CSV table of C-alpha atoms and ligand atoms in Angstrom, one decimal:
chain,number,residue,atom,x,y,z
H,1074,UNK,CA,64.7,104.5,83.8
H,1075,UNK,CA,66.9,102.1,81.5
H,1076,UNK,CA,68.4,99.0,83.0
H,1077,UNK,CA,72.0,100.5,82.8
H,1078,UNK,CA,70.6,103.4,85.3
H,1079,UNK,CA,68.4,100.8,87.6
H,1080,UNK,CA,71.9,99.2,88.0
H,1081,UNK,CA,73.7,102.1,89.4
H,1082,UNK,CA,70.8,103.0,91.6
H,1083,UNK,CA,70.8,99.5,92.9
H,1084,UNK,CA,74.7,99.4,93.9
H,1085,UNK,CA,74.4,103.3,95.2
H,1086,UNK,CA,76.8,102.1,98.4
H,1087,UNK,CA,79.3,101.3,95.7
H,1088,UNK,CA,80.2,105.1,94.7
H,1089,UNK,CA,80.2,107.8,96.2
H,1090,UNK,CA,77.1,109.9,96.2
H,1091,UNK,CA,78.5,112.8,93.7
H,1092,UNK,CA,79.8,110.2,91.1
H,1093,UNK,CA,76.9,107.7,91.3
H,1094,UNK,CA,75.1,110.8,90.0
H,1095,UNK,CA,77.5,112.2,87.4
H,1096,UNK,CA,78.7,108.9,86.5
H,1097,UNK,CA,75.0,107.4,86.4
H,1098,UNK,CA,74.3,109.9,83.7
H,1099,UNK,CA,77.3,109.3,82.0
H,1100,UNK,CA,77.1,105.3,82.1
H,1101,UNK,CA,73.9,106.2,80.2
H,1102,UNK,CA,75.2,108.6,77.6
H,1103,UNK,CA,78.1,106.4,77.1
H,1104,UNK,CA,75.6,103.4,76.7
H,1105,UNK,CA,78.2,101.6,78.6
H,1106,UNK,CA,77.3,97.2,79.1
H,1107,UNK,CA,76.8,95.4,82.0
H,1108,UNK,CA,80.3,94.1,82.3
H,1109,UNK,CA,81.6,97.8,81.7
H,1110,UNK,CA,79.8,98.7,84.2
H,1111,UNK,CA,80.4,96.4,86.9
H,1112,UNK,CA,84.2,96.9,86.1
H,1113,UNK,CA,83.9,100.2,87.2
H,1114,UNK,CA,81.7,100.0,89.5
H,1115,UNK,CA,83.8,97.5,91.7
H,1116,UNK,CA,87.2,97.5,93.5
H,1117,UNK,CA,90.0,95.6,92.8
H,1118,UNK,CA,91.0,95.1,96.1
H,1119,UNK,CA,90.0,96.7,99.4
H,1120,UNK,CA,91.5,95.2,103.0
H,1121,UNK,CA,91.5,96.6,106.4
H,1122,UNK,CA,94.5,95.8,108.8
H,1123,UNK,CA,94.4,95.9,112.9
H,1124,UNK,CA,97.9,96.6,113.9
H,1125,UNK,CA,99.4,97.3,117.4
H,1126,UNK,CA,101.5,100.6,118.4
H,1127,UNK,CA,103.4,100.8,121.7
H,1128,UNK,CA,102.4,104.6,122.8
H,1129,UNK,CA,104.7,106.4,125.1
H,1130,UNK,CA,102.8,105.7,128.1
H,1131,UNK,CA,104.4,102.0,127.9
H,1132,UNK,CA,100.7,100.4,126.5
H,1133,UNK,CA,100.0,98.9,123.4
H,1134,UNK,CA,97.2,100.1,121.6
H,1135,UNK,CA,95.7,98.5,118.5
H,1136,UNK,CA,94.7,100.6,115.2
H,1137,UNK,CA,92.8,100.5,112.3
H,1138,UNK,CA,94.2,101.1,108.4
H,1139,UNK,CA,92.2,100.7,105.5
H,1140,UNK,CA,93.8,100.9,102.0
H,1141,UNK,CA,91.6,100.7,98.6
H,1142,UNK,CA,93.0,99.7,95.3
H,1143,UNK,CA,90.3,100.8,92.9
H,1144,UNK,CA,91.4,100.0,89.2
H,1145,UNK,CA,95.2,99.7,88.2
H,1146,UNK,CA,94.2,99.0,84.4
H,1147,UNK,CA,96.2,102.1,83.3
H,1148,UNK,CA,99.4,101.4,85.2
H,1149,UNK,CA,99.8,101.2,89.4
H,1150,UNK,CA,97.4,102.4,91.7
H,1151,UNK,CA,98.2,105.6,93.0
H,1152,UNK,CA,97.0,107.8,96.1
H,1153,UNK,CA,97.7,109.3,99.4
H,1154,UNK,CA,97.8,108.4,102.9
H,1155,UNK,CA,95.4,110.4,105.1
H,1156,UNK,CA,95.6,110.2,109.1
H,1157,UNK,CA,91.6,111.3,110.5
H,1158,UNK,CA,89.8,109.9,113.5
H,1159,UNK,CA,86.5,109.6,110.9
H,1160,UNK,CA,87.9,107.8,108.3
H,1161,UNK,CA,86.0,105.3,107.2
H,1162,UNK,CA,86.5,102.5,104.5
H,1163,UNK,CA,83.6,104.1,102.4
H,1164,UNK,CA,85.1,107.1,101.9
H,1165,UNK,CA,88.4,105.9,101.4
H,1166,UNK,CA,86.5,103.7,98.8
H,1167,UNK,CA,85.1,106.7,97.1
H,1168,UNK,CA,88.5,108.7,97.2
H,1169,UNK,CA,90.1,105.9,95.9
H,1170,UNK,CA,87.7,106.3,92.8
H,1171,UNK,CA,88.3,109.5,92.4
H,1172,UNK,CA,92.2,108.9,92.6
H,1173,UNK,CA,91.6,106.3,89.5
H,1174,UNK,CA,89.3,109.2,87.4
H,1175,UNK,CA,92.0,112.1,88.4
H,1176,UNK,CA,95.1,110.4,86.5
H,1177,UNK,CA,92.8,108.9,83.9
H,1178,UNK,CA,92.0,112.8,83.5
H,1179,UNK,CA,95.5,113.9,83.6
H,1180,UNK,CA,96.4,111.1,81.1
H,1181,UNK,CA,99.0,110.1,83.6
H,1182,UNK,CA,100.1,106.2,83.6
H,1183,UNK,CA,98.6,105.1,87.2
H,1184,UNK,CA,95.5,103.7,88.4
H,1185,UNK,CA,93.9,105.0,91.8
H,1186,UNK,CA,93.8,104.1,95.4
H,1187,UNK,CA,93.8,105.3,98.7
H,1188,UNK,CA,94.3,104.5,102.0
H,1189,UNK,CA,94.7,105.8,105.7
H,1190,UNK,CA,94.6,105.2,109.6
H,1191,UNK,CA,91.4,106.0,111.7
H,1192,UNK,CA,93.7,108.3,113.8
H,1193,UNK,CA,93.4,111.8,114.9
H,1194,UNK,CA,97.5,112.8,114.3
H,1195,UNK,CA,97.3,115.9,116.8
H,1196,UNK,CA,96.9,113.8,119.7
H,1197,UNK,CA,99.7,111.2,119.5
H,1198,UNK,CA,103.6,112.4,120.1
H,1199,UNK,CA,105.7,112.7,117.3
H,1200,UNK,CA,106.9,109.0,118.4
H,1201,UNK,CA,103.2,107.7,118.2
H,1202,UNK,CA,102.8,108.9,115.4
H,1203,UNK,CA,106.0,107.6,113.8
H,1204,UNK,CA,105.1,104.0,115.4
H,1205,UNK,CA,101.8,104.5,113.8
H,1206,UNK,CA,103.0,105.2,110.4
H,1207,UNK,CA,105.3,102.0,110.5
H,1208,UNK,CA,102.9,99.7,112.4
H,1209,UNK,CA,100.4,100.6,109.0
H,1210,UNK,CA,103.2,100.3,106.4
H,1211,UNK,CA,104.2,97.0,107.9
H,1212,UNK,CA,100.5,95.3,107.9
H,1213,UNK,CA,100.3,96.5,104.0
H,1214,UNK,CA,104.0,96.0,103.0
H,1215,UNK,CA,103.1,93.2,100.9
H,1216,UNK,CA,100.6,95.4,99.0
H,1217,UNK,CA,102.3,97.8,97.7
H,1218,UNK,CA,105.9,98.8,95.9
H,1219,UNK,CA,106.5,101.1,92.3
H,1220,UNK,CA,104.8,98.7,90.1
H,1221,UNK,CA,101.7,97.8,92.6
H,1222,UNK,CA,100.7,100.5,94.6
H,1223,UNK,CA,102.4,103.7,95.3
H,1224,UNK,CA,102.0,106.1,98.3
H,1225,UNK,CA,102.0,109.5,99.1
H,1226,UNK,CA,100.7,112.3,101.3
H,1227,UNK,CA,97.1,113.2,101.9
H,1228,UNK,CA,95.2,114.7,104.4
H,1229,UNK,CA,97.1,115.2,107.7
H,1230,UNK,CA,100.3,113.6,106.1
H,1231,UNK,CA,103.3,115.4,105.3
H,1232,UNK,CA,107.0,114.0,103.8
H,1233,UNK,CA,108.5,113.2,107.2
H,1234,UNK,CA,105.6,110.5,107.3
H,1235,UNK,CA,106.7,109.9,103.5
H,1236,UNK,CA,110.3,109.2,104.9
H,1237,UNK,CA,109.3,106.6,107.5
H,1238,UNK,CA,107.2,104.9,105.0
H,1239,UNK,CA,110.3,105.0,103.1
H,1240,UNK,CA,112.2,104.0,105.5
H,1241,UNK,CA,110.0,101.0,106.7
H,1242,UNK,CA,109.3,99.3,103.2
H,1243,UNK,CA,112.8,99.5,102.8
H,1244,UNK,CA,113.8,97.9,105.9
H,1245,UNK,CA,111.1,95.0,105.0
H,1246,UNK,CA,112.9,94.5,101.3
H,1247,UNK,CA,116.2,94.8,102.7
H,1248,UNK,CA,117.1,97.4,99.6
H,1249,UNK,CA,116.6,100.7,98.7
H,1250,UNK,CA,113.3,101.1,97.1
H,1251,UNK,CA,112.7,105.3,96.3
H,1252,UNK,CA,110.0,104.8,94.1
H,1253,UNK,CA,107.6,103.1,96.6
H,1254,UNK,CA,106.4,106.1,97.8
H,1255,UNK,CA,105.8,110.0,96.3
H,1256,UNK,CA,105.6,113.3,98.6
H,1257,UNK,CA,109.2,112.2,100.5
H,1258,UNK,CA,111.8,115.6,101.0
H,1259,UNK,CA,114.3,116.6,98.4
H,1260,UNK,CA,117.3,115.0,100.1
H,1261,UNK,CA,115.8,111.9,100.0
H,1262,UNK,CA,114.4,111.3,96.3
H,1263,UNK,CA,111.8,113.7,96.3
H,1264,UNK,CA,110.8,116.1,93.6
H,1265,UNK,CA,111.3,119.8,93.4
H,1266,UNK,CA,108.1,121.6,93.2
H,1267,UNK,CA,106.0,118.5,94.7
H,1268,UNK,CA,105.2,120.2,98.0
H,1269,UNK,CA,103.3,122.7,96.0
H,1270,UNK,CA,102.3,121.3,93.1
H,1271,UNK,CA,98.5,120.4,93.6
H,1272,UNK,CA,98.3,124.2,94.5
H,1273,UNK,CA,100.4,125.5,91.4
H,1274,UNK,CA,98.4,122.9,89.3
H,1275,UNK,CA,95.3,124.1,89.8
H,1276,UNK,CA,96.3,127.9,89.5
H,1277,UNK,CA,97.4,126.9,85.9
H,1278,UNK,CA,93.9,125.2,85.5
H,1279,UNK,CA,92.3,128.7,86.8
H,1280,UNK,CA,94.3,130.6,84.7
H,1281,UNK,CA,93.8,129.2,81.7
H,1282,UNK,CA,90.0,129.1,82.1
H,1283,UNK,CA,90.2,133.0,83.1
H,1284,UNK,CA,91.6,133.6,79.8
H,1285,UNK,CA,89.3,131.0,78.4
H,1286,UNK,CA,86.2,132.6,79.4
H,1287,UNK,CA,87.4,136.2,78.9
H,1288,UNK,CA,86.8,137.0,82.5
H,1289,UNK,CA,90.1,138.8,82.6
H,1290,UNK,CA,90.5,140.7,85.8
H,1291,UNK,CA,89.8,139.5,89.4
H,1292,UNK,CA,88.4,142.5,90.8
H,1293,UNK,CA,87.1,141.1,93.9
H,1294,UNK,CA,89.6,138.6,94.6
H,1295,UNK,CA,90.2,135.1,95.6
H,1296,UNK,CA,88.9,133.5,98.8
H,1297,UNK,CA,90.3,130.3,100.4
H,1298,UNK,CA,89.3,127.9,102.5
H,1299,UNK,CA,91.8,125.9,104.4
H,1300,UNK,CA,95.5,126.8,105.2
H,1301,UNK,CA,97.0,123.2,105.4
H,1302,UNK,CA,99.4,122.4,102.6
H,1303,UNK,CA,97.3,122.9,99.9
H,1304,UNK,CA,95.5,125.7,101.2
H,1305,UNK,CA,98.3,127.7,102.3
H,1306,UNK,CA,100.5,127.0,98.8
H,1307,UNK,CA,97.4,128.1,96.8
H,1308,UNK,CA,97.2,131.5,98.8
H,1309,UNK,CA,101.2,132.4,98.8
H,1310,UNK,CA,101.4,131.5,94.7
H,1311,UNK,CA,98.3,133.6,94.2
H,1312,UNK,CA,99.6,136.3,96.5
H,1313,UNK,CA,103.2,136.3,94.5
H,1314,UNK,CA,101.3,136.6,91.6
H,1315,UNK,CA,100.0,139.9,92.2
H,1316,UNK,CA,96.1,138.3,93.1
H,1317,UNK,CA,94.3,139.8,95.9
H,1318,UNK,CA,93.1,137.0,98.3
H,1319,UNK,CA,90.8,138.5,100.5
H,1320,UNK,CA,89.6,135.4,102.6
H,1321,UNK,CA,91.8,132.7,104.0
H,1322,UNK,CA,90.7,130.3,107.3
H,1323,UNK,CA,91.7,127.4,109.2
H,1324,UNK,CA,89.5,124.7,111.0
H,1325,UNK,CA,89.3,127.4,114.2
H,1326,UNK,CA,87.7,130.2,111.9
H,1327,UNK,CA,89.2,132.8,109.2
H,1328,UNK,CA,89.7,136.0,108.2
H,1329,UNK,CA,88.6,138.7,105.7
H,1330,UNK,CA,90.0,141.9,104.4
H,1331,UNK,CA,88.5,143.2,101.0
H,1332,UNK,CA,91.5,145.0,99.8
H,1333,UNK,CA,94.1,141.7,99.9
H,1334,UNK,CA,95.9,140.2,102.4
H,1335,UNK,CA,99.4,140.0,102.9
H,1336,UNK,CA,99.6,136.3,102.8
H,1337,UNK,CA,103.7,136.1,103.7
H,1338,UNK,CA,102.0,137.3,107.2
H,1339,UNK,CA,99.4,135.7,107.6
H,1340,UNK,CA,101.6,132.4,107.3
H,1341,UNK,CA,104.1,133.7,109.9
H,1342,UNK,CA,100.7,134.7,112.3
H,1343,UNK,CA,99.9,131.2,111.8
H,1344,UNK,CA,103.1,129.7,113.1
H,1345,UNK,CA,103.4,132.1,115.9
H,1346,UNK,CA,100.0,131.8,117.0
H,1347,UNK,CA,98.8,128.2,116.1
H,1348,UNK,CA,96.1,130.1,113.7
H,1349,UNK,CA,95.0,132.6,110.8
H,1350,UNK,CA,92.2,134.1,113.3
H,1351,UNK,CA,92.8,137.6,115.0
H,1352,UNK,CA,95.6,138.5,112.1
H,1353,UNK,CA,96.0,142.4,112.7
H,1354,UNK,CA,94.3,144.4,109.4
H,1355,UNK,CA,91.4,141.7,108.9
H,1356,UNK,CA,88.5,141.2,110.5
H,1357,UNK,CA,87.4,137.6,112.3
H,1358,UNK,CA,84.7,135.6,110.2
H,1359,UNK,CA,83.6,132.0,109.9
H,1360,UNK,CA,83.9,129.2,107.8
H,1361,UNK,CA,80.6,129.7,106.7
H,1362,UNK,CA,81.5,133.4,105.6
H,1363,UNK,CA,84.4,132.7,104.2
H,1364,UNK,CA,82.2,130.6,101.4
H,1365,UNK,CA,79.9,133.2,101.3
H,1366,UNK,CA,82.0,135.9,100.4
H,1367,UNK,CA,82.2,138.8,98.1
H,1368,UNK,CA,84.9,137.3,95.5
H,1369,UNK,CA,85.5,136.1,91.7
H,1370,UNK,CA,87.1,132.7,92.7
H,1371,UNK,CA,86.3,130.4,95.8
H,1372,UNK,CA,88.9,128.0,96.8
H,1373,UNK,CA,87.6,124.7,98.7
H,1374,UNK,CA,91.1,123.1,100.2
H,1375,UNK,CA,90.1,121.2,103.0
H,1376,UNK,CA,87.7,118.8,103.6
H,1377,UNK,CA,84.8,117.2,102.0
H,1378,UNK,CA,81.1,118.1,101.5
H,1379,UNK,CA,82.2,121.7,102.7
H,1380,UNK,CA,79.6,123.5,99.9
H,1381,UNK,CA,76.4,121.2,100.3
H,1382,UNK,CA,72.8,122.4,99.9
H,1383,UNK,CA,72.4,124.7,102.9
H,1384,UNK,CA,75.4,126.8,102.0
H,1385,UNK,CA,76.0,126.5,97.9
H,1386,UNK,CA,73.0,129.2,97.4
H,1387,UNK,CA,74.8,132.0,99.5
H,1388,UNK,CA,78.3,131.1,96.8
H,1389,UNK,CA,78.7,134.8,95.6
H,1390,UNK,CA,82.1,133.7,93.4
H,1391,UNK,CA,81.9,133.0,89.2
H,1392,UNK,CA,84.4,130.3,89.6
H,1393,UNK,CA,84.3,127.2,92.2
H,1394,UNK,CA,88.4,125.5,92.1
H,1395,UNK,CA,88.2,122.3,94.0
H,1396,UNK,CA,91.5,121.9,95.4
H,1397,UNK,CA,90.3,119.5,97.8
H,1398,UNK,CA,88.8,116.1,97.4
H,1399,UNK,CA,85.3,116.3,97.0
H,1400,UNK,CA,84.3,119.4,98.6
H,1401,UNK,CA,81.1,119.9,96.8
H,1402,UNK,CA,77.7,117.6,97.3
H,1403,UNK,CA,75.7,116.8,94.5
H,1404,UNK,CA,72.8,119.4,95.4
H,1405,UNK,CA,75.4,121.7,95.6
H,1406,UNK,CA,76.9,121.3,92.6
H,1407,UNK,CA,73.2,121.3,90.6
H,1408,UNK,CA,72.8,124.8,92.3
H,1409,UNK,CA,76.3,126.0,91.1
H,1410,UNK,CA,75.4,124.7,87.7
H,1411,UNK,CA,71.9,126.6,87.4
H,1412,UNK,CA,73.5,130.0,88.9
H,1413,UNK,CA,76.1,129.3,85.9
H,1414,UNK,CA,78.7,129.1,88.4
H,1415,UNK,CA,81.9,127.8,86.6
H,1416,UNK,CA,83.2,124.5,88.7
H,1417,UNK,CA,86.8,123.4,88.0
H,1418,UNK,CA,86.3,120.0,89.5
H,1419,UNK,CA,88.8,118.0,92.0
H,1420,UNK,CA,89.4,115.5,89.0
H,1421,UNK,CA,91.3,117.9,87.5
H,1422,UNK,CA,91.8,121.1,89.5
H,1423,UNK,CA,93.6,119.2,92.3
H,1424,UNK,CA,95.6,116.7,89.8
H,1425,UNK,CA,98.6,118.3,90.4
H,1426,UNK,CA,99.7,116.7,93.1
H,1427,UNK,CA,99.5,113.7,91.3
H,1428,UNK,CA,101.5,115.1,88.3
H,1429,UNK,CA,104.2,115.8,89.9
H,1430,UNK,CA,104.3,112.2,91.8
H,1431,UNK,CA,104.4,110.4,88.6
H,1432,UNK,CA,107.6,113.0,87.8
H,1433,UNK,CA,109.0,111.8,91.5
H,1434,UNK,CA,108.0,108.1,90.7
H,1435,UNK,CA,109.6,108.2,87.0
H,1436,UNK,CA,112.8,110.3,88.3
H,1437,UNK,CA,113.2,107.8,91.0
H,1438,UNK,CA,112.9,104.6,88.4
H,1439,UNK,CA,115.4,106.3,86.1
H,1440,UNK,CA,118.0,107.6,88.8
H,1441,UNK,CA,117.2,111.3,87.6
H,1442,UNK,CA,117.0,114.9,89.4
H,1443,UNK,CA,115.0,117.6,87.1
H,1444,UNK,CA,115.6,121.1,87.9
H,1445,UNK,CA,112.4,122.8,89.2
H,1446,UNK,CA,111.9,124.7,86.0
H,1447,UNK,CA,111.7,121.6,84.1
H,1448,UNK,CA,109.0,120.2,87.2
H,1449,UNK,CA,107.1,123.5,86.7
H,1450,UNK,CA,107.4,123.2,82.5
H,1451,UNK,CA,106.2,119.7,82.7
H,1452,UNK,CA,103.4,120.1,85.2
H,1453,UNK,CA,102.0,123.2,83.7
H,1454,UNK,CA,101.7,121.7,80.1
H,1455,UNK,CA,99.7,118.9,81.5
H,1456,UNK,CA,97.6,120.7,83.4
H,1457,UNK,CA,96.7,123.3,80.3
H,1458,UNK,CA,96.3,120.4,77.8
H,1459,UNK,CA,94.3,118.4,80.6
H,1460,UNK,CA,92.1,121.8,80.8
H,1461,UNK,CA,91.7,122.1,77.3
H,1462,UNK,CA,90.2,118.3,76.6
H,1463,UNK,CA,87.4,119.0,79.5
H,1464,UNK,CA,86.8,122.4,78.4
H,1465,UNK,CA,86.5,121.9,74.6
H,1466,UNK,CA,84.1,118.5,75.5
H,1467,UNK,CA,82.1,120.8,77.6
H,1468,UNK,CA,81.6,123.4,74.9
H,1469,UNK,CA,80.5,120.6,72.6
H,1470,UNK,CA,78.0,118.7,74.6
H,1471,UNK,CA,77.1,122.1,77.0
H,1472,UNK,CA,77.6,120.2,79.9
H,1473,UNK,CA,78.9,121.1,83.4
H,1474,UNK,CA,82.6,120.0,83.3
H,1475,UNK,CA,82.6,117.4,86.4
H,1476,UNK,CA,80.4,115.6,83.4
H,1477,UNK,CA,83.2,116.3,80.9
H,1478,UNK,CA,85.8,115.3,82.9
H,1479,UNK,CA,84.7,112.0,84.4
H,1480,UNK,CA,83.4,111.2,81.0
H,1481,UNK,CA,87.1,111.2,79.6
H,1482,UNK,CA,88.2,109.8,82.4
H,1483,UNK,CA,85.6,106.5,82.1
H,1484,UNK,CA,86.5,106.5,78.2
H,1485,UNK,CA,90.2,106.2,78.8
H,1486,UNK,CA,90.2,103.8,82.0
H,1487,UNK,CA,87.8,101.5,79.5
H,1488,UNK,CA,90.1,101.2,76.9
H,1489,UNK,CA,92.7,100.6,79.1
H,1490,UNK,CA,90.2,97.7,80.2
H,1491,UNK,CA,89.6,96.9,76.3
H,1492,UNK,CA,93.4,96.6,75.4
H,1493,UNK,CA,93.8,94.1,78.1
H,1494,UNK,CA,91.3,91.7,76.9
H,1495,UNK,CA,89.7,92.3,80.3
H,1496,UNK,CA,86.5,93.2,78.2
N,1725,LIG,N1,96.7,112.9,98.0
N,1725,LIG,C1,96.8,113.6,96.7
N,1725,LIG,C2,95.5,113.5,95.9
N,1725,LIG,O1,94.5,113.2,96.4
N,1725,LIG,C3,98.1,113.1,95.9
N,1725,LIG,C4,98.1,111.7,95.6
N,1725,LIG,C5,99.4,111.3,95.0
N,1725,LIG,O2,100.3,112.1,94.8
N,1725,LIG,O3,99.6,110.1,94.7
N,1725,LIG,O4,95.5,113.7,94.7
């Protein structure tokens, strides 16, 4: 083992497990130096704040926030806000990362961070978790604004939390400020086509490596997991676009018909009932079956490390999309690769969320409003030329395209590094 891969090894509770591995491979093909390497390998900044919230029962209680600013060499940091009771600062470390490698991908002008509250969101009152939101924006108001560190929703975060953070930073500056956060509503600065655009984004990624691979046809159909935002957006497009999805599920269970769902439906079902399960005209499965399943594509939107090493042998589909962060563990994605499974990975098949909140961010700076077709035009011919630079770099070097694309990611975010005079 060389010195440049000892060094990784060493400082493996610096990345996250899936990177340290792509990335240690990568450090070594790119024969990167030491001081490339601890550039990369360390965040700029990483803080956690304590702040108090006065819940509705009268009593204060104190919370925990955590926000990472990985690398802002290419332009601002950039990533979401996620509410979850497990949240730790390792993981938002490691997203963070990711954040930084997905716009580097994407060739979009932002660095990467993330950030969140150790909170579960379904048990506070829409007041808590209003109080919340502010109490967080308040302890990091001095971290962040449009050229520092910008915002925007994640997991368990939608645009009316978008609009209080808004509203709060605002309050602090004493001015209106649009373009400190990304993900807010129409009315108030947002962008058309944001609330679906990680979804749309990565069915322009599938598409265009359908017709790259000749694979034509989805016979079988699509399968997804998760109906959150992303989720639910990647089912309905798919749906309106004449696919079959067969499989859809939530975090109480899913459901399965092999002749298509009707996802319109399955969305009002959902509303009506709180869940996808017991839909009338598909039958009850699990989680676990749901990844399992008979399909052509296999759709992980919801959490991480969903396809790991007990479960990635049972994948039946040609083609993994990640449209969540992370979904798939190292061993898992070694199994995908040796069953030539096709993985479209998060870097890029989720990056359309991101797209479109540098289109919010730059509308916002220039006092703009872009139709939605010009959103859609835009996002699609970034996604497609984003595509194409992985996919041609994985035909040349035959490698699995997580390699591909973290290896243009590094290259760019190092140059960025280079043209500073920071190396
Ligand atoms: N949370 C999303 C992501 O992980 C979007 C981030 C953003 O728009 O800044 O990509």
């Amino acid at each position: 083992m060389n010195k440049k891969h000892e060094r990784i090894h060493v400082d493996d509770t610096v990345l996250c497990k899936l990177c340290l591995s792509e990335l240690g491979e990568i450090y070594s093909d790119l024969e990167l130096a030491a001081d490339e390497l601890d550039l990369l390998d360390m965040p700029r900044r990483t803080f956690t704040v304590h702040f108090p919230v006065r819940m509705d029962s009268g009593r204060t209680k104190m919370f925990v926030g955590h926000r990472v600013q990985y690398n802002d060499a290419r332009g601002p940091c950039k990533g979401g806000i996620r509410f979850h009771p497990d949240l730790t600062i390792d993981h938002v470390r490691d997203l963070a990362f990711l954040m930084v490698l997905k716009c580097s991908v994407v060739n979009i002008p932002f660095g990467g961070s993330k950030g969140g509250v150790v909170v579960s969101p379904k048990e506070l009152s829409r007041n808590e978790l209003e109080q919340v939101t502010r109490g967080y924006i308040r302890a990091i108001a001095e971290y962040i604004g449009p050229f520092k560190d910008i915002p925007a929703p994640d997991v368990y975060t939608d645009d009316k939390i978008m609009v209080w953070i808004l509203d709060e930073y605002e309050r602090i500056k004493g001015m209106h400020v649009p373009a400190v956060v990304t993900g807010k509503p129409i009315e108030l600065a947002g962008s058309r086509a944001r609330s679906y655009s990680t979804s749309l984004g990565g069915i322009y990624v599938l598409e265009e490596a359908l017709s790259k691979t000749g694979m034509g046809e989805l016979r079988k159909g699509v399968a997804v997991q998760g109906f959150g935002n992303v989720g639910e957006n990647a089912a309905r497009i798919l749906y309106e676009k004449g696919y079959k999805v067969i499989a859809v599920s939530d975090s109480k269970g899913g459901i399965l018909n092999e002749t298509g769902l009707n996802i319109h439906e399955v969305t009002a079902h959902k509303e009506k009932t709180g869940s996808v399960r017991d839909f009338v005209g598909a039958r009850n499965i699990t989680n676990e079956e749901l990844l399992a399943c008979d399909c052509d594509v296999l759709i992980p939107a919801a959490l991480s490390d969903q396809l790991n090493v007990s479960n990635a042998g049972d994948v039946r589909a040609k083609i993994v999309l990640e449209l969540a962060n992370a979904p798939t563990t190292i061993e898992a994605d070694e199994i995908f690769f040796q069953k030539k499974i096709m993985l479209i990975p998060d870097v890029l098949a989720n990056a359309g969320g991101v797209v479109v909140s540098y289109f919010e961010w730059s509308q916002n700076l220039n006092s703009e409003y872009w139709e939605e077709e010009k959103v859609v035009r835009r996002l699609k011919n970034v996604m497609i030329s984003a595509f194409n630079d992985v996919y041609g770099l994985c035909d040349e070097e035959k490698c699995r395209m997580r390699r591909a694309a973290y290896q243009i990611g590094v290259k760019r975010i190092l140059h960025a590094e280079r043209l500073r005079g920071n190396l």
